[in-house]
Coordinates of C-alpha atoms in Angstrom, one line a residue:
M2 CA 10.6 12.5 -2.0
L3 CA 12.3 10.8 1.0
I4 CA 11.2 7.2 1.5
R5 CA 11.3 5.9 5.1
A6 CA 9.6 3.4 7.3
F7 CA 6.4 4.4 9.0
R8 CA 7.0 5.7 12.5
K9 CA 4.9 6.5 15.5
G10 CA 3.2 9.9 15.0
D11 CA 2.5 9.3 11.3
E12 CA -1.0 7.7 12.0
D13 CA -3.2 10.8 11.5
A14 CA -1.4 11.9 8.4
V15 CA -1.5 8.4 6.9
V16 CA -5.2 7.9 7.6
A17 CA -6.0 11.3 6.2
L18 CA -4.1 10.4 3.0
W19 CA -5.9 7.1 2.7
Q20 CA -9.2 8.9 3.1
A21 CA -8.3 11.5 0.5
C22 CA -7.4 8.7 -1.9
G23 CA -10.6 6.8 -1.3
L24 CA -8.8 3.7 0.1
T25 CA -10.8 3.5 3.4
R26 CA -14.0 1.5 3.7
P27 CA -16.6 1.5 6.5
W28 CA -15.9 -2.1 7.5
N29 CA -12.1 -1.5 7.7
D30 CA -10.6 0.6 10.5
P31 CA -7.4 2.1 9.1
A32 CA -6.0 2.7 12.6
K33 CA -6.4 -1.0 13.3
D34 CA -4.7 -1.8 10.0
I35 CA -1.8 0.3 11.0
A36 CA -1.5 -1.2 14.4
R37 CA -1.6 -4.7 13.0
K38 CA 1.0 -3.9 10.4
M39 CA 3.3 -2.6 13.1
T40 CA 3.4 -6.1 14.6
V41 CA 4.4 -7.9 11.3
Q42 CA 7.2 -6.7 9.0
P43 CA 6.9 -3.0 10.0
E44 CA 10.0 -2.3 7.8
L45 CA 7.7 -2.9 4.8
F46 CA 5.3 -0.1 5.7
L47 CA 6.8 2.8 3.7
V48 CA 6.1 6.4 3.8
G49 CA 7.0 9.0 1.2
E50 CA 7.8 12.4 2.7
L51 CA 8.2 15.8 1.0
D52 CA 8.9 19.0 2.8
G53 CA 8.2 17.2 6.1
K54 CA 4.7 16.0 5.1
V55 CA 3.5 12.5 4.3
V56 CA 2.6 12.5 0.6
A57 CA 2.6 8.7 -0.1
T58 CA 2.4 5.3 1.5
L59 CA 2.8 1.7 0.7
M60 CA 2.2 -1.3 2.9
A61 CA 3.9 -4.6 1.8
G62 CA 4.3 -8.0 3.2
F63 CA 5.9 -11.4 2.4
E64 CA 4.5 -14.7 3.8
G65 CA 7.1 -17.0 2.2
H66 CA 5.2 -17.6 -1.1
R67 CA 4.1 -14.2 -2.5
G68 CA 4.7 -10.6 -1.7
W69 CA 1.6 -8.4 -1.3
V70 CA 1.2 -4.6 -1.7
N71 CA -1.6 -2.7 -0.1
Y72 CA -2.4 0.9 0.6
L73 CA -0.3 2.4 -2.2
A74 CA -1.5 6.0 -1.9
V75 CA -0.2 9.3 -3.3
V76 CA -1.8 12.7 -2.4
P77 CA -4.0 13.6 -5.4
E78 CA -2.1 16.8 -6.1
R79 CA 1.2 14.9 -6.4
R80 CA 0.0 12.1 -8.7
R81 CA 1.7 11.5 -12.0
Q82 CA 5.0 12.8 -10.6
G83 CA 6.6 9.3 -10.1
F84 CA 6.0 9.0 -6.4
G85 CA 4.0 5.8 -6.7
R86 CA 6.5 4.3 -9.1
V87 CA 9.4 5.0 -6.7
L88 CA 7.6 3.5 -3.8
M89 CA 6.7 0.4 -5.8
L90 CA 10.4 0.0 -6.8
E91 CA 11.5 0.3 -3.2
A92 CA 9.0 -2.2 -2.1
E93 CA 9.9 -4.6 -4.9
E94 CA 13.6 -4.3 -3.9
R95 CA 12.8 -5.0 -0.2
L96 CA 10.6 -8.0 -1.1
L97 CA 13.3 -9.4 -3.5
A98 CA 15.9 -9.0 -0.7
L99 CA 13.7 -11.3 1.4
G100 CA 13.6 -13.9 -1.4
C101 CA 10.2 -13.0 -2.7
P102 CA 9.6 -14.5 -6.2
K103 CA 6.5 -12.6 -7.1
A104 CA 4.6 -9.5 -5.9
N105 CA 0.8 -9.3 -6.0
V106 CA -1.6 -6.3 -5.7
Q107 CA -5.3 -6.3 -5.3
V108 CA -7.2 -3.4 -7.0
R109 CA -10.9 -2.8 -7.0
D110 CA -12.1 -3.4 -10.5
S111 CA -13.8 0.1 -10.5
N112 CA -10.4 1.8 -9.9
Q113 CA -9.3 2.2 -13.5
E114 CA -6.6 4.7 -12.7
A115 CA -4.9 2.3 -10.4
L116 CA -5.2 -0.6 -12.8
G117 CA -3.6 1.6 -15.5
F118 CA -0.8 2.5 -13.2
Y119 CA 0.0 -1.0 -12.2
K120 CA -0.1 -2.1 -15.8
S121 CA 2.4 0.7 -16.7
I122 CA 4.9 -0.7 -14.3
G123 CA 4.6 -4.3 -15.4
Y124 CA 1.8 -5.9 -13.4
L125 CA -0.5 -8.1 -15.3
Q126 CA -3.9 -9.5 -14.4
D127 CA -3.6 -13.1 -13.1
E128 CA -6.0 -15.9 -13.9
A129 CA -7.2 -16.0 -10.4
V130 CA -10.2 -14.8 -8.4
S131 CA -9.6 -13.1 -5.0
L132 CA -11.7 -14.4 -2.2
G133 CA -11.8 -13.0 1.3
K134 CA -13.3 -13.8 4.7
R135 CA -13.2 -11.4 7.6
L136 CA -11.9 -13.0 10.7
I137 CA -12.0 -9.9 13.0
A138 CA -14.7 -7.3 12.7
D139 CA -13.1 -3.9 12.9
R140 CA -16.4 -2.0 13.5

């Protein structure tokens, strides 16, 4: 799998991947998420490509205190082949190069497969509660 930065023209394939992986939600417009990410650290929006097709994604960011990973997705038929692990290692290396001391991920508590994956690569549950407040309504 070739890892590269997201580029213009990937939008449809990326959104289709996120939908196939169950990552999209009605209140979140994935096209708007992509457009917003392209204005902030676009080099941390990674795409995994195989045979010219988008097969994986990862969106990361660092705000000076913590690194964050969102939208880690691997096409269902390519899971358990190391693609997610390779993308996470690349993101961790890029975050570390920016001076990031710790990376965080948020996983829905119903997503046991993802929780198991992150645990297998060294991520542990923090003693914290995630709170959110929507500032811009996407839909």
